[in-house]
Structures are given as structure tokens and as C-alpha cells.
Amino acid sequence: VSTQSTGTRLSNAEIQYIVDGVEQDFRSDGRGAEDYRQIELETRILPNTNGSARCKLGKTEVLVGVKAEVVDVDVHAPHIGKLVITADCSAVASPKFVGKGSEVLENDLSNVLSFLYNSTNTIRLKDLCIVKGESCWQLHVDVLFVQCGGNLFDVASIALKAALYNTTLPVVKVSGEGIEMEMEVSDDPYHVWKLDVSNCPICITLYQIGGGFAVDPSEEEVACSEGFVHIGVQPNGDMSSMEKAGAGNIDPTTLLEMVEVGVRVGEEIHKQLNKQLDAEKSLAKL
Amino acid sequence: YQRRVRAPHKRTRVIASQDEDLEKHIVTPGDVITQNLDFMKSHGTMLGNDNISSTVAGAIHKVDKLVSVRSVSSRYRGEVGDIVVGRVTEVQQKKWKVDCGSRLDCQLQLSSVYLPGNVLRRKNLNDELMMREYFAEGDLICAEVSEVGNLDGMLKIHMRTHEKYGKLPEGVLIKVPSVLIKRSKLHFHRLPCNATVILGSNGFVWVGPHFVPDQPIEVVSMTLRETIARLVNVIKALVAYGVQLFDTIILTGYDISLKYKVKELLKSEVMEHIAQESYEHSQHQTL
């Protein structure tokens, strides 16, 4: 039973019905094992950020804000910028998140989302470098859960990609060398550049339920599940990360099948996500 | 090809409340209802400073000199004779504790339960030790409210006859605001499409195959699974738009939904369409 489950106990009869449904590719609400519910997406909603997005799936609602600041480079990596992802579960989402109740879940989320962007081909951190060896951009990505209804990782990753997609960074003019070096950050709100997010991954979580597996489970389905796997899928079908979590073991053959399905579903979601983001961009003046 | 990622759907207001009232005024806690102290105060009202004010958020109901405020969502408050669907939470000495979505768990006495084989007899020590064999923690049951506690409002439930009360087999449970379950004579509906819908007055709605308690049911076929899923989605659509549930409106919604695939019923526009048309259809029928 994972940290995500609400602890609802189901009767054996209900569990049997749900498991049979998943194994026959026809779940309690008519979805197939590979079907996501409706995902609602809005971007550029937080005016005091460099980029933002809001994503809603079922009962889960997430806000992501990206803020950029100029910092000194890391001594061990002087030619790249920094990406810091932190997750926060608001007490508004659930009474069990009051005080320190959400610490474990927040750590899980931050780690999984950071791990998603760990590979070098997901986001070009070189682009964030301003002066090699001196200064770079540090992007603070804050993921705030306003409502928790399961499938947190997937929703957060989609909102994260959407927020990065519309993140704008001011152009920095560097003049001079050595001690006389001057950095001028442009004031002009239209003199900006955008990150290349064409390779950014999203997380597809597959839950093992009985002899089958499914994406985007309802709360009842999570209560019937054993282990689950987070797969970081990039738009071109590459896998950027994989993590197995939850209590319960997964058969190696099932794992290979899950990866195949995860990548296929991920590619499809990427296509639709890009379509929606492009559609939104065409509405905006910028 | 299903459109999964989209912009937020613009939600319309709740379609309508089902009651014909004299005044449909909405209040929030603390709002003044009337300065006239002649009125008799009922649920949801209190005596404020020289006025009658509301204690809950909801609509005012005035019947002659009686004024009350009915809140939109409140915990189920049980009445004798209500049929409820509940989940067993504890097995105690000689009784089970059942979660019905009210303020306190309900009590189901061992003495008010039919044993397998349609037997109602005095329970002995052996039966007491075997309680978990009948209902274990997590099981869904259907029962009737026999008593409402005076002081704390705790409900006592029992299983009066054998044909419909008892443990529920394979199926789907949906939790719905209890205020949306229309009070009627029948809550246990054997629908012509081969599925059973139990509209618990406490807001717990169960959809599943036809069954007789304690008798094994056959394996649920794919067609029946589709029917059950369709009914579940129709009920969720009606509830999302605040439409009260009763058997005819669910069947109307079911018929309207037949032109969509089951999983299409999860889309916001389709849900709105089904709720709107079912409600209008039911209004036409009553006229």
C-alpha cells in the first residue's frame, strides 16, 4: 500500500471485480488499461513567475511555477545551469498534509521528478549558462498540489513540461572580460528567449493490478494494486528514467510489457500535450 | 483517437433544484433570513440579534410560519426505515460496526441478521465466534435503519428480509451526496438491462449484477460489465450536475447514453448533455 493510497478498505468481491476488469481491459468506468482520463491544462496563469501551468486530472490538481535567478556556477559543473525541482503538498489538499504530514510524499515527488530530468538529453542545461565558470541561470521549479486524488506523479510531470514550455528568460548581454566583465539583464519584457523543451520527458506511472496493469488508476484501483513503476518517456519514444515503487513485486516479463505500454502511452500524451500547448500559444500575442 | 489533453471545460451552473419552493433564496452562515421574530425556527436557523439568521449554507424553505434552511451538502442523518448501503469497519462482540457516511458508524446487531439458508434464529456462542465468516471488515452490506439514537444520532441497522438485505457481491460502489437521493418507496431496483442498482439513502449507491444474498453469482460477462460501467458513468454525470437520483431518471440517462461509447461518458460535455437531457425528460414526464 503506497503513500498515495487513502487507506480505503475494499471487500473481496469489489477487488475481484476490479482485478477482473483490468485483466480484461475494461475497467469499472469503461476505460481500457491504457486510457487516461481527461487532462485539463492551462498555462501562463501565475504572473510573477517566468513560466507556469495548472493541470487537472480527475480530482488531482497541480500548480507549477518556474522562477529564474542568476547564480554562481557549480564548481564541478562550470559550463551548465541548474534545475531545482521541489514539490509541496498544500494542507488544502488533504488534512493529513498539515504540518509535517506531507514530508515523505513531498520527498518522493521531488526525487522522482528530479530523476526524470537527470539524463543530459532531456533538457540542455548548457543553454542556461551565461558566463562559463562564473554565472548561470538557476531555474526553481515549484510543484504545488492543490488537490490530491491519485496519480500525482503523472499530473505533476505534465504540468512541469507545460510550465517549462512557456518559461521565458530575459536576454543577458555580457561585455568585457575578467574583472571588467559586466552583465546586463534586459528589462524589455519582449526581449526574452525560451528553453528548448522538445526532449522533455513526462512520467507515466503503471500500476500492477492482479495479473494485469493499468495507467491512471482510480482510488479504488490503487487500493487493489501491488507495485507500480514510474517511467520517464520522451517525445521521441526514448525512456529517460525508470523507477519501481510501492509494495509488491513485479514479474520481469510483466515489467518489459509495462515499459512497452508506458512508452506507447507516453508518446501519445506528448503528441496531445504539444498540440494543446501550441494551440494555447497561438491564442496569446507573444 | 481520443482527445486527452485539453483546455479546461467551462462549467455551467447546477441545472436546478428539484423542489418547488415559495422562495429560492440562498444564504450563508450568519446571513439574516428575516427580522420578523414571529416565524418558527426549524433546522439550520438560529435566533440572532433581533432577527432570525442562518447557521448553514443553503436555500431557505418557508412553509407558512415555519422557516428552515436546507444545506447543500451535509452528513447523512438517517431515519427509521431508510435503506442504506454500508461498509463493515469493525467486528465486535455480538455486533458489527458499519460505515454509512453519517457522523457515527452504524451498529448491526448479530441478533438482527439472517444466517445463510434464510434462517432467523437465536444466535449461540458458535455463531458469535463465526461472525467474521458472515461479514468481515471491508465487506459491503445492504440493510435497513431500525433505530436512531436519541442523544448521539447513532443508527442501528438490521436486515429485515432475506431477499435483498445482506452482503453485496461483485459490483461498483459510488459515493454520492446523500441529499441527491430522492426518498421513494423503492430503493432496490432490478433494472431491465440485467443490472441491479441500490440507491442507499445515505448516498452510497451500488451497481452490480442481479443477485440473491448468500447465493453465488455467475462470472460477470463482458456485456454485463459494459452495462454496469455505463450505469456508473450515467449516475456520476447526473450527480456532477446536481440532479436528484431515482430509478426512472437513471434509466432515461442510460437510454440517452447509448449513442456514446462507455468511456466517452467521462467527457465533461457528454456528462453535461446527459444530465441536462435526463433532467428535462423527467420534468416533461411529471407534467
PDB file of N, CA and C in Angstrom, chain A residues 30-94:
ATOM      1  N   GLY A  30     -15.311   1.877 -17.817  1.00  0.00           N
ATOM      2  CA  GLY A  30     -15.305   1.674 -19.260  1.00  0.00           C
ATOM      3  C   GLY A  30     -13.987   1.947 -19.939  1.00  0.00           C
ATOM      4  N   ARG A  31     -13.010   2.457 -19.185  1.00  0.00           N
ATOM      5  CA  ARG A  31     -11.724   2.747 -19.828  1.00  0.00           C
ATOM      6  C   ARG A  31     -10.941   1.461 -20.045  1.00  0.00           C
ATOM      7  N   GLY A  32     -10.041   1.504 -21.023  1.00  0.00           N
ATOM      8  CA  GLY A  32      -9.124   0.385 -21.191  1.00  0.00           C
ATOM      9  C   GLY A  32      -7.963   0.586 -20.244  1.00  0.00           C
ATOM     10  N   ALA A  33      -7.069  -0.400 -20.184  1.00  0.00           N
ATOM     11  CA  ALA A  33      -5.938  -0.304 -19.261  1.00  0.00           C
ATOM     12  C   ALA A  33      -4.985   0.817 -19.651  1.00  0.00           C
ATOM     13  N   GLU A  34      -5.019   1.245 -20.926  1.00  0.00           N
ATOM     14  CA  GLU A  34      -4.081   2.271 -21.383  1.00  0.00           C
ATOM     15  C   GLU A  34      -4.716   3.644 -21.494  1.00  0.00           C
ATOM     16  N   ASP A  35      -5.943   3.807 -21.025  1.00  0.00           N
ATOM     17  CA  ASP A  35      -6.637   5.082 -21.194  1.00  0.00           C
ATOM     18  C   ASP A  35      -6.472   5.988 -19.991  1.00  0.00           C
ATOM     19  N   TYR A  36      -6.100   7.231 -20.270  1.00  0.00           N
ATOM     20  CA  TYR A  36      -6.084   8.253 -19.240  1.00  0.00           C
ATOM     21  C   TYR A  36      -7.460   8.920 -19.210  1.00  0.00           C
ATOM     22  N   ARG A  37      -7.793   9.512 -18.063  1.00  0.00           N
ATOM     23  CA  ARG A  37      -8.991  10.336 -18.007  1.00  0.00           C
ATOM     24  C   ARG A  37      -8.668  11.683 -18.648  1.00  0.00           C
ATOM     25  N   GLN A  38      -9.660  12.564 -18.662  1.00  0.00           N
ATOM     26  CA  GLN A  38      -9.462  13.882 -19.254  1.00  0.00           C
ATOM     27  C   GLN A  38      -8.431  14.685 -18.480  1.00  0.00           C
ATOM     28  N   ILE A  39      -7.492  15.274 -19.214  1.00  0.00           N
ATOM     29  CA  ILE A  39      -6.479  16.124 -18.573  1.00  0.00           C
ATOM     30  C   ILE A  39      -6.765  17.564 -18.971  1.00  0.00           C
ATOM     31  N   GLU A  40      -6.935  18.432 -17.989  1.00  0.00           N
ATOM     32  CA  GLU A  40      -7.170  19.848 -18.277  1.00  0.00           C
ATOM     33  C   GLU A  40      -5.881  20.610 -18.043  1.00  0.00           C
ATOM     34  N   LEU A  41      -5.547  21.495 -18.981  1.00  0.00           N
ATOM     35  CA  LEU A  41      -4.275  22.196 -18.889  1.00  0.00           C
ATOM     36  C   LEU A  41      -4.447  23.676 -19.178  1.00  0.00           C
ATOM     37  N   GLU A  42      -3.831  24.504 -18.328  1.00  0.00           N
ATOM     38  CA  GLU A  42      -3.815  25.946 -18.548  1.00  0.00           C
ATOM     39  C   GLU A  42      -2.399  26.409 -18.298  1.00  0.00           C
ATOM     40  N   THR A  43      -1.893  27.333 -19.118  1.00  0.00           N
ATOM     41  CA  THR A  43      -0.544  27.825 -18.849  1.00  0.00           C
ATOM     42  C   THR A  43      -0.555  29.338 -18.668  1.00  0.00           C
ATOM     43  N   ARG A  44       0.574  29.858 -18.231  1.00  0.00           N
ATOM     44  CA  ARG A  44       0.783  31.297 -18.018  1.00  0.00           C
ATOM     45  C   ARG A  44      -0.300  31.881 -17.119  1.00  0.00           C
ATOM     46  N   ILE A  45      -0.492  31.279 -15.991  1.00  0.00           N
ATOM     47  CA  ILE A  45      -1.543  31.732 -15.096  1.00  0.00           C
ATOM     48  C   ILE A  45      -0.990  32.455 -13.877  1.00  0.00           C
ATOM     49  N   LEU A  46       0.311  32.307 -13.585  1.00  0.00           N
ATOM     50  CA  LEU A  46       0.898  32.990 -12.433  1.00  0.00           C
ATOM     51  C   LEU A  46       1.787  34.114 -12.948  1.00  0.00           C
ATOM     52  N   PRO A  47       1.357  35.360 -12.795  1.00  0.00           N
ATOM     53  CA  PRO A  47       2.072  36.478 -13.424  1.00  0.00           C
ATOM     54  C   PRO A  47       3.459  36.760 -12.849  1.00  0.00           C
ATOM     55  N   ASN A  48       3.733  36.338 -11.627  1.00  0.00           N
ATOM     56  CA  ASN A  48       5.030  36.675 -11.033  1.00  0.00           C
ATOM     57  C   ASN A  48       6.054  35.559 -11.215  1.00  0.00           C
ATOM     58  N   THR A  49       5.819  34.674 -12.185  1.00  0.00           N
ATOM     59  CA  THR A  49       6.782  33.618 -12.451  1.00  0.00           C
ATOM     60  C   THR A  49       7.309  33.780 -13.877  1.00  0.00           C
ATOM     61  N   ASN A  50       8.375  33.050 -14.176  1.00  0.00           N
ATOM     62  CA  ASN A  50       8.887  33.065 -15.552  1.00  0.00           C
ATOM     63  C   ASN A  50       8.080  32.127 -16.439  1.00  0.00           C
ATOM     64  N   GLY A  51       7.447  31.140 -15.810  1.00  0.00           N
ATOM     65  CA  GLY A  51       6.615  30.202 -16.559  1.00  0.00           C
ATOM     66  C   GLY A  51       5.723  29.487 -15.564  1.00  0.00           C
ATOM     67  N   SER A  52       4.523  29.132 -15.977  1.00  0.00           N
ATOM     68  CA  SER A  52       3.623  28.466 -15.030  1.00  0.00           C
ATOM     69  C   SER A  52       2.605  27.621 -15.777  1.00  0.00           C
ATOM     70  N   ALA A  53       2.015  26.684 -15.051  1.00  0.00           N
ATOM     71  CA  ALA A  53       0.972  25.852 -15.641  1.00  0.00           C
ATOM     72  C   ALA A  53       0.106  25.289 -14.544  1.00  0.00           C
ATOM     73  N   ARG A  54      -1.127  24.964 -14.912  1.00  0.00           N
ATOM     74  CA  ARG A  54      -2.045  24.312 -13.992  1.00  0.00           C
ATOM     75  C   ARG A  54      -2.604  23.095 -14.724  1.00  0.00           C
ATOM     76  N   CYS A  55      -2.591  21.949 -14.032  1.00  0.00           N
ATOM     77  CA  CYS A  55      -3.058  20.738 -14.681  1.00  0.00           C
ATOM     78  C   CYS A  55      -4.019  20.006 -13.758  1.00  0.00           C
ATOM     79  N   LYS A  56      -5.107  19.487 -14.337  1.00  0.00           N
ATOM     80  CA  LYS A  56      -6.097  18.793 -13.525  1.00  0.00           C
ATOM     81  C   LYS A  56      -6.426  17.451 -14.171  1.00  0.00           C
ATOM     82  N   LEU A  57      -6.410  16.395 -13.372  1.00  0.00           N
ATOM     83  CA  LEU A  57      -6.746  15.060 -13.858  1.00  0.00           C
ATOM     84  C   LEU A  57      -7.577  14.386 -12.794  1.00  0.00           C
ATOM     85  N   GLY A  58      -8.843  14.108 -13.094  1.00  0.00           N
ATOM     86  CA  GLY A  58      -9.704  13.537 -12.067  1.00  0.00           C
ATOM     87  C   GLY A  58      -9.821  14.529 -10.927  1.00  0.00           C
ATOM     88  N   LYS A  59      -9.469  14.102  -9.717  1.00  0.00           N
ATOM     89  CA  LYS A  59      -9.565  15.006  -8.574  1.00  0.00           C
ATOM     90  C   LYS A  59      -8.229  15.686  -8.293  1.00  0.00           C
ATOM     91  N   THR A  60      -7.166  15.252  -8.966  1.00  0.00           N
ATOM     92  CA  THR A  60      -5.843  15.825  -8.677  1.00  0.00           C
ATOM     93  C   THR A  60      -5.649  17.130  -9.433  1.00  0.00           C
ATOM     94  N   GLU A  61      -5.192  18.153  -8.695  1.00  0.00           N
ATOM     95  CA  GLU A  61      -4.939  19.448  -9.324  1.00  0.00           C
ATOM     96  C   GLU A  61      -3.572  19.945  -8.884  1.00  0.00           C
ATOM     97  N   VAL A  62      -2.787  20.394  -9.871  1.00  0.00           N
ATOM     98  CA  VAL A  62      -1.401  20.770  -9.584  1.00  0.00           C
ATOM     99  C   VAL A  62      -1.078  22.132 -10.195  1.00  0.00           C
ATOM    100  N   LEU A  63      -0.323  22.938  -9.455  1.00  0.00           N
ATOM    101  CA  LEU A  63       0.144  24.214  -9.986  1.00  0.00           C
ATOM    102  C   LEU A  63       1.658  24.152 -10.063  1.00  0.00           C
ATOM    103  N   VAL A  64       2.232  24.548 -11.183  1.00  0.00           N
ATOM    104  CA  VAL A  64       3.690  24.557 -11.296  1.00  0.00           C
ATOM    105  C   VAL A  64       4.140  25.959 -11.672  1.00  0.00           C
ATOM    106  N   GLY A  65       5.126  26.470 -10.928  1.00  0.00           N
ATOM    107  CA  GLY A  65       5.666  27.784 -11.252  1.00  0.00           C
ATOM    108  C   GLY A  65       7.168  27.672 -11.430  1.00  0.00           C
ATOM    109  N   VAL A  66       7.703  28.346 -12.446  1.00  0.00           N
ATOM    110  CA  VAL A  66       9.147  28.334 -12.695  1.00  0.00           C
ATOM    111  C   VAL A  66       9.675  29.731 -12.467  1.00  0.00           C
ATOM    112  N   LYS A  67      10.669  29.835 -11.575  1.00  0.00           N
ATOM    113  CA  LYS A  67      11.291  31.135 -11.306  1.00  0.00           C
ATOM    114  C   LYS A  67      12.778  31.022 -11.594  1.00  0.00           C
ATOM    115  N   ALA A  68      13.319  32.045 -12.223  1.00  0.00           N
ATOM    116  CA  ALA A  68      14.726  32.002 -12.605  1.00  0.00           C
ATOM    117  C   ALA A  68      15.517  33.069 -11.876  1.00  0.00           C
ATOM    118  N   GLU A  69      16.722  32.700 -11.485  1.00  0.00           N
ATOM    119  CA  GLU A  69      17.626  33.703 -10.914  1.00  0.00           C
ATOM    120  C   GLU A  69      19.058  33.432 -11.370  1.00  0.00           C
ATOM    121  N   VAL A  70      19.850  34.487 -11.369  1.00  0.00           N
ATOM    122  CA  VAL A  70      21.245  34.371 -11.793  1.00  0.00           C
ATOM    123  C   VAL A  70      22.085  34.016 -10.566  1.00  0.00           C
ATOM    124  N   VAL A  71      22.833  32.912 -10.673  1.00  0.00           N
ATOM    125  CA  VAL A  71      23.645  32.453  -9.542  1.00  0.00           C
ATOM    126  C   VAL A  71      25.050  32.105 -10.019  1.00  0.00           C
ATOM    127  N   ASP A  72      25.934  31.810  -9.076  1.00  0.00           N
ATOM    128  CA  ASP A  72      27.275  31.331  -9.417  1.00  0.00           C
ATOM    129  C   ASP A  72      27.183  29.883  -9.862  1.00  0.00           C
ATOM    130  N   VAL A  73      28.048  29.510 -10.786  1.00  0.00           N
ATOM    131  CA  VAL A  73      28.002  28.127 -11.271  1.00  0.00           C
ATOM    132  C   VAL A  73      28.526  27.175 -10.207  1.00  0.00           C
ATOM    133  N   ASP A  74      28.148  25.925 -10.391  1.00  0.00           N
ATOM    134  CA  ASP A  74      28.636  24.854  -9.530  1.00  0.00           C
ATOM    135  C   ASP A  74      30.085  24.557  -9.913  1.00  0.00           C
ATOM    136  N   VAL A  75      30.949  24.420  -8.931  1.00  0.00           N
ATOM    137  CA  VAL A  75      32.379  24.195  -9.187  1.00  0.00           C
ATOM    138  C   VAL A  75      32.617  22.930 -10.024  1.00  0.00           C
ATOM    139  N   HIS A  76      31.817  21.904  -9.797  1.00  0.00           N
ATOM    140  CA  HIS A  76      32.011  20.644 -10.502  1.00  0.00           C
ATOM    141  C   HIS A  76      31.407  20.646 -11.892  1.00  0.00           C
ATOM    142  N   ALA A  77      30.552  21.637 -12.170  1.00  0.00           N
ATOM    143  CA  ALA A  77      29.915  21.692 -13.495  1.00  0.00           C
ATOM    144  C   ALA A  77      29.833  23.145 -13.926  1.00  0.00           C
ATOM    145  N   PRO A  78      30.981  23.736 -14.315  1.00  0.00           N
ATOM    146  CA  PRO A  78      31.030  25.178 -14.540  1.00  0.00           C
ATOM    147  C   PRO A  78      30.421  25.645 -15.857  1.00  0.00           C
ATOM    148  N   HIS A  79      30.017  24.721 -16.691  1.00  0.00           N
ATOM    149  CA  HIS A  79      29.524  25.137 -18.009  1.00  0.00           C
ATOM    150  C   HIS A  79      28.027  24.958 -18.190  1.00  0.00           C
ATOM    151  N   ILE A  80      27.334  24.542 -17.123  1.00  0.00           N
ATOM    152  CA  ILE A  80      25.896  24.346 -17.258  1.00  0.00           C
ATOM    153  C   ILE A  80      25.130  25.100 -16.181  1.00  0.00           C
ATOM    154  N   GLY A  81      23.827  25.268 -16.430  1.00  0.00           N
ATOM    155  CA  GLY A  81      22.967  25.923 -15.449  1.00  0.00           C
ATOM    156  C   GLY A  81      22.366  24.887 -14.520  1.00  0.00           C
ATOM    157  N   LYS A  82      21.420  25.337 -13.696  1.00  0.00           N
ATOM    158  CA  LYS A  82      20.859  24.441 -12.678  1.00  0.00           C
ATOM    159  C   LYS A  82      19.337  24.382 -12.762  1.00  0.00           C
ATOM    160  N   LEU A  83      18.831  23.215 -12.461  1.00  0.00           N
ATOM    161  CA  LEU A  83      17.383  22.995 -12.432  1.00  0.00           C
ATOM    162  C   LEU A  83      17.051  22.362 -11.093  1.00  0.00           C
ATOM    163  N   VAL A  84      16.260  23.059 -10.290  1.00  0.00           N
ATOM    164  CA  VAL A  84      15.911  22.545  -8.959  1.00  0.00           C
ATOM    165  C   VAL A  84      14.400  22.334  -8.907  1.00  0.00           C
ATOM    166  N   ILE A  85      13.997  21.119  -8.682  1.00  0.00           N
ATOM    167  CA  ILE A  85      12.562  20.800  -8.652  1.00  0.00           C
ATOM    168  C   ILE A  85      12.165  20.466  -7.221  1.00  0.00           C
ATOM    169  N   THR A  86      11.188  21.181  -6.708  1.00  0.00           N
ATOM    170  CA  THR A  86      10.686  20.859  -5.365  1.00  0.00           C
ATOM    171  C   THR A  86       9.171  20.728  -5.414  1.00  0.00           C
ATOM    172  N   ALA A  87       8.679  19.755  -4.660  1.00  0.00           N
ATOM    173  CA  ALA A  87       7.240  19.531  -4.610  1.00  0.00           C
ATOM    174  C   ALA A  87       6.713  19.932  -3.245  1.00  0.00           C
ATOM    175  N   ASP A  88       5.499  20.444  -3.236  1.00  0.00           N
ATOM    176  CA  ASP A  88       4.890  20.862  -1.989  1.00  0.00           C
ATOM    177  C   ASP A  88       3.428  20.408  -2.000  1.00  0.00           C
ATOM    178  N   CYS A  89       3.041  19.669  -0.956  1.00  0.00           N
ATOM    179  CA  CYS A  89       1.640  19.274  -0.858  1.00  0.00           C
ATOM    180  C   CYS A  89       0.945  20.236   0.084  1.00  0.00           C
ATOM    181  N   SER A  90       0.061  21.023  -0.466  1.00  0.00           N
ATOM    182  CA  SER A  90      -0.622  22.010   0.356  1.00  0.00           C
ATOM    183  C   SER A  90      -1.557  21.333   1.347  1.00  0.00           C
ATOM    184  N   ALA A  91      -1.692  21.931   2.532  1.00  0.00           N
ATOM    185  CA  ALA A  91      -2.611  21.392   3.528  1.00  0.00           C
ATOM    186  C   ALA A  91      -4.046  21.479   3.041  1.00  0.00           C
ATOM    187  N   VAL A  92      -4.270  22.323   2.027  1.00  0.00           N
ATOM    188  CA  VAL A  92      -5.594  22.454   1.432  1.00  0.00           C
ATOM    189  C   VAL A  92      -6.001  21.147   0.754  1.00  0.00           C
ATOM    190  N   ALA A  93      -5.006  20.402   0.279  1.00  0.00           N
ATOM    191  CA  ALA A  93      -5.298  19.196  -0.479  1.00  0.00           C
ATOM    192  C   ALA A  93      -5.825  18.076   0.411  1.00  0.00           C
ATOM    193  N   SER A  94      -5.347  18.017   1.615  1.00  0.00           N
ATOM    194  CA  SER A  94      -5.780  16.937   2.495  1.00  0.00           C
ATOM    195  C   SER A  94      -5.406  17.274   3.924  1.00  0.00           C
TER     196      SER A  94
END
